[in-house]
Coordinates of C-alpha atoms in Angstrom, one line a residue:
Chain A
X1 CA -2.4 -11.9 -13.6
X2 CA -2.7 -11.4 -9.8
X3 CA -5.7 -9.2 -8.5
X4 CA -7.6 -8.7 -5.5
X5 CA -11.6 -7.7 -5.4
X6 CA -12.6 -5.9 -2.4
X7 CA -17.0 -6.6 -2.7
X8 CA -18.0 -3.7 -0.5
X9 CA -16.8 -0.1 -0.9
X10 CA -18.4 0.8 2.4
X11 CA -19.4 -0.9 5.3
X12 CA -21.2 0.6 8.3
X13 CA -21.4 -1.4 11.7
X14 CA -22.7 -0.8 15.3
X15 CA -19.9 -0.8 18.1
X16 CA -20.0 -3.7 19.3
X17 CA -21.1 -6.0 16.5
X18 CA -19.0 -8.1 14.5
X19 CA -17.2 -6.7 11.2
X20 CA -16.8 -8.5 7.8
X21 CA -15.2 -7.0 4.9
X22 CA -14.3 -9.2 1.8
X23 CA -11.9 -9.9 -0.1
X24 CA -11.3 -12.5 -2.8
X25 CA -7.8 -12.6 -5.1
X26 CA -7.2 -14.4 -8.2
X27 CA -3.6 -15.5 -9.2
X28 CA -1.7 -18.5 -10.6
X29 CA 0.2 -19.4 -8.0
X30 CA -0.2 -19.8 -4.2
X31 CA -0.7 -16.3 -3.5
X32 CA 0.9 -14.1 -0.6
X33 CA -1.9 -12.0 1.3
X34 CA -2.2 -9.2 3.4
X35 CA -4.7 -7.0 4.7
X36 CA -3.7 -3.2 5.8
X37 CA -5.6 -0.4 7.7
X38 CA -5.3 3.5 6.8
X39 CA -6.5 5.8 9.5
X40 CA -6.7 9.2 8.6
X41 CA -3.6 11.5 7.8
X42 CA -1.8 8.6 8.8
X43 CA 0.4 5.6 6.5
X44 CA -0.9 2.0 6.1
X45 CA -0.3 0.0 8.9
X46 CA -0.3 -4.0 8.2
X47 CA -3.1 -5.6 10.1
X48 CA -2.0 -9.6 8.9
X49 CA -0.6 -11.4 6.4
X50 CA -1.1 -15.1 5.1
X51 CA 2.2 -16.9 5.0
X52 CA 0.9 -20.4 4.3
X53 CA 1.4 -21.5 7.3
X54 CA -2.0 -21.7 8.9
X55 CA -5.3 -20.9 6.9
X56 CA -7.1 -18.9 10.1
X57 CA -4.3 -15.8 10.5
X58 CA -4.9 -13.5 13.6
X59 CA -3.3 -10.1 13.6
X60 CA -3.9 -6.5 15.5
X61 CA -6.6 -5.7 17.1
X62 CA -8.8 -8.5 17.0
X63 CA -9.2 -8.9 13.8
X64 CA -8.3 -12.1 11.8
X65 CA -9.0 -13.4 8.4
X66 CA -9.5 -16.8 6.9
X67 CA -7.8 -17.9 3.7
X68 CA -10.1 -20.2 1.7
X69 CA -8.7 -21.8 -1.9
X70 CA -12.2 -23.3 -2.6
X71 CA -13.4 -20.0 -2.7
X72 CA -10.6 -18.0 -3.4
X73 CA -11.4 -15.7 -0.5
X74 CA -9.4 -14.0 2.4
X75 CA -12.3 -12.1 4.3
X76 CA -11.0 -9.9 7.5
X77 CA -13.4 -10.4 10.6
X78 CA -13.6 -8.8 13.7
X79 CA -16.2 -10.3 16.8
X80 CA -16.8 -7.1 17.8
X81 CA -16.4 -3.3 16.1
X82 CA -14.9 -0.3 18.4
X83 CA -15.1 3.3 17.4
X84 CA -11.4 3.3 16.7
X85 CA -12.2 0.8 13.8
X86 CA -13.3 3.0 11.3
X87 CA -10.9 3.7 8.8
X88 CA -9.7 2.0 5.5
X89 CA -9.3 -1.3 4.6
X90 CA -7.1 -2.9 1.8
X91 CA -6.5 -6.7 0.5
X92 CA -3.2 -7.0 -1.1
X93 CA -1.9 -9.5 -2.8
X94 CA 1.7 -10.4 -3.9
X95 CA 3.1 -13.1 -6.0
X96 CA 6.5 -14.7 -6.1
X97 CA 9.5 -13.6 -7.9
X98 CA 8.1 -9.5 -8.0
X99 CA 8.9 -6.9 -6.2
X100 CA 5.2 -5.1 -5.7
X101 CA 1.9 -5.5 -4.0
X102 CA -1.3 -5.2 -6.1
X103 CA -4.2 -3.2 -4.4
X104 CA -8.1 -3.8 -3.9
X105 CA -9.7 -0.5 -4.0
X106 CA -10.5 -0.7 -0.3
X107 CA -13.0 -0.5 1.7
X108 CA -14.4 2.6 4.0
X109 CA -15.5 1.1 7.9
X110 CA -17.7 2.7 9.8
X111 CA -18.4 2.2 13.1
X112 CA -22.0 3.3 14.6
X113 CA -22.2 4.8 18.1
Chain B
X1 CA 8.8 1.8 16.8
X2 CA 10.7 2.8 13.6
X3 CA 8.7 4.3 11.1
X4 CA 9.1 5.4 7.1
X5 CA 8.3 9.7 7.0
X6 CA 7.5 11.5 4.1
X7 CA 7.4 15.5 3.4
X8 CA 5.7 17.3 2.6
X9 CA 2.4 15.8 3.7
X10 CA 0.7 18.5 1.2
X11 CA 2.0 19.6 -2.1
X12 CA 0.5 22.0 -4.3
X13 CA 2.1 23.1 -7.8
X14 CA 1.0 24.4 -11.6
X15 CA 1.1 22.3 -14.0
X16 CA 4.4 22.1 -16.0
X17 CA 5.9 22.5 -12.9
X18 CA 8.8 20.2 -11.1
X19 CA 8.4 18.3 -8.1
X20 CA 10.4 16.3 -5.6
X21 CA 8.3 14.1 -2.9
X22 CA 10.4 12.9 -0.3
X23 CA 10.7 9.9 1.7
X24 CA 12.9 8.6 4.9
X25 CA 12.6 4.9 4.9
X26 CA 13.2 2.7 7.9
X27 CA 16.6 2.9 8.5
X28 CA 18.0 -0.9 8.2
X29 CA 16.0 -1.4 5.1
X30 CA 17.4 -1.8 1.6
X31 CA 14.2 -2.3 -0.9
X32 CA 11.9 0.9 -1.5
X33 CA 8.8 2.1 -3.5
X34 CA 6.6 4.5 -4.8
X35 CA 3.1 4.1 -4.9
X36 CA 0.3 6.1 -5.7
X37 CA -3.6 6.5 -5.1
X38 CA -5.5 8.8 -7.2
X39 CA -8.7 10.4 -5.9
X40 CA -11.3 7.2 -5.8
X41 CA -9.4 4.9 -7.5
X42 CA -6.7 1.5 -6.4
X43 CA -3.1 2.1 -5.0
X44 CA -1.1 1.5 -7.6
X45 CA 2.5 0.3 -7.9
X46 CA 5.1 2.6 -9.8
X47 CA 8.6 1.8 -8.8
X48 CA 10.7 -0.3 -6.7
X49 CA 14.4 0.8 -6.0
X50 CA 17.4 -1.5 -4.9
X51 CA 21.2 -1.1 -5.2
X52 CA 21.2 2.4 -6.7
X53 CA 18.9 1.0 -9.3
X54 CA 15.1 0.6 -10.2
X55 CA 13.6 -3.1 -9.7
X56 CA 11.3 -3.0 -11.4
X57 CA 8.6 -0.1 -12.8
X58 CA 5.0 -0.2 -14.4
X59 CA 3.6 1.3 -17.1
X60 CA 2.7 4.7 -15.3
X61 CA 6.3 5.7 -14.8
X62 CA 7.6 6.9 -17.4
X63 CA 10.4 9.1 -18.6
X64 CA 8.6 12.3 -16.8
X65 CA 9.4 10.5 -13.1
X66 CA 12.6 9.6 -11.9
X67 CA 14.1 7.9 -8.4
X68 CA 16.9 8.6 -6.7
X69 CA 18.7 7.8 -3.0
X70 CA 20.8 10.9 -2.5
X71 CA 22.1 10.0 0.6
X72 CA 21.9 7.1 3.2
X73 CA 18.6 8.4 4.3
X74 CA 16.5 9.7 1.9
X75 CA 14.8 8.4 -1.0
X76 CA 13.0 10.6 -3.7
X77 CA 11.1 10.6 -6.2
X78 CA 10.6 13.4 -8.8
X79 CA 8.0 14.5 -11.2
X80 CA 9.9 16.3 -14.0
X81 CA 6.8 17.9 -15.7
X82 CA 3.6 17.9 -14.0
X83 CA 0.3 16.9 -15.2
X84 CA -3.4 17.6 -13.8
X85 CA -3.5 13.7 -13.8
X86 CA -0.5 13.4 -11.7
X87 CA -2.6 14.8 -8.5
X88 CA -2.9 11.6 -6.2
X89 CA -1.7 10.6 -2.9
X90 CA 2.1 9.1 -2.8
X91 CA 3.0 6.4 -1.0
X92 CA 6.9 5.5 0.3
X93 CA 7.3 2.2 1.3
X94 CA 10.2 0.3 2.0
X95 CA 11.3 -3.6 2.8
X96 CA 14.1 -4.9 4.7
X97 CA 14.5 -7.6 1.6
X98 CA 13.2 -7.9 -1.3
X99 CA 9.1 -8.4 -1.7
X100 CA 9.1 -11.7 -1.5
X101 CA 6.3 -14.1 -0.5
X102 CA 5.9 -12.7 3.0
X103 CA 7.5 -9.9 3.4
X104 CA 5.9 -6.8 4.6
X105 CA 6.0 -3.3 3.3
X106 CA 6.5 -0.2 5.4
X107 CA 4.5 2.6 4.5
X108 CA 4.7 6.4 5.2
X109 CA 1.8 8.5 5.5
X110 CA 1.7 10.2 1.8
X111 CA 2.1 13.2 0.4
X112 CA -1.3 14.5 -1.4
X113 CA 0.3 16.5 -5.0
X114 CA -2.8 18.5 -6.3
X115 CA -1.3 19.8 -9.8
X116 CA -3.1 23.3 -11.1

């Protein structure tokens, strides 16, 4: 079965320093992955999403993640926090021929004046 | 940019009692969902919707939920009975295709039931 691990519940950062949040998935097959961002009172917003195309996948706002099959890993990085960061993150994983997404259970960003 | 709304944002009922969440997905899409995120824990899947019909559905929706596109906007989902365990956050989302490698989902911004 597909699943996703999310390794830190929190995560506090200074502005201005860079951001790692993890993520690694287990499935069977070559797995579809995305990364989205939930800001308060507001819907989640897709931040990037690995199509197999390239390994290194840059989406909104700086951020970018890495898709590694050695390590079964697809950790979102950022050089360098801003305030606005903070929010909620979540690694989702999809696999071919269904219809959903299967959730990490997030992780919370904060961002240090 | 087009976005998927849902109403109400808060919901409070007693248990027992019906409800009906509410979502208006993006307008040129044809594949939808319900999700749902109880205090703490993962988002979890409950139904996709296609064609007038349900997709596909997990364990967690059973005969006590039920899906419907009443018109050619909205798409609904309704609690027949409520529980105390059916307090969570809802999520609408919705597709242009089906969820395919790649494809993204459009989400709303929930509705938060708290059940009584």
């Amino acid at each position: 079965a597909q699943s996703v691990t999310q390794l830190d519940s929190h995560v506090s950062v200074s502005e201005g320093t860079p951001v790692l949040l993890r993520c690694n998935y287990s499935s069977s097959y070559s797995p579809s992955l995305f990364w989205y961002v939930q800001h308060p009172n507001k819907g989640l917003q897709l931040l990037l999403k690995y199509t197999s195309a390239a390994t290194l996948v840059k989406g909104i706002n700086g951020f970018e993640a890495e898709f590694k099959k050695s390590e079964t890993s697809f950790h979102l990085t950022k050089p360098s926090a801003h305030m606005s960061d903070a929010a909620e993150y979540f690694c989702v994983v999809i696999s071919p021929g269904t219809y959903k997404y299967i959730f990490g259970t997030g992780t919370r960003l904060k961002v240090l004046a | 940019e087009p976005e998927v709304t849902q109403t109400p944002s808060h919901q409070v009922t007693q248990m027992g009692q019906e409800v009906i969440l509410r979502c208006v997905p993006i307008s040129n899409h044809l594949y939808f969902y319900w999700y749902r995120q109880i205090l703490g824990q993962k988002v979890e899947f409950l139904v996709s919707f296609y064609n007038n019909e349900i997709s596909e559905k997990s364990e967690i929706f059973d005969d006590q939920f039920s899906v419907e596109r009443p018109d050619g906007s909205n798409f609904t989902l309704k609690i027949r009975s409520t529980k105390l365990e059916d307090s969570a956050m809802y999520f609408c989302a919705s597709t242009k295709r089906a969820a395919r490698q790649q494809e993204t989902q459009y989400f709303g911004p929930g509705t938060r039931l708290l059940v009584l």
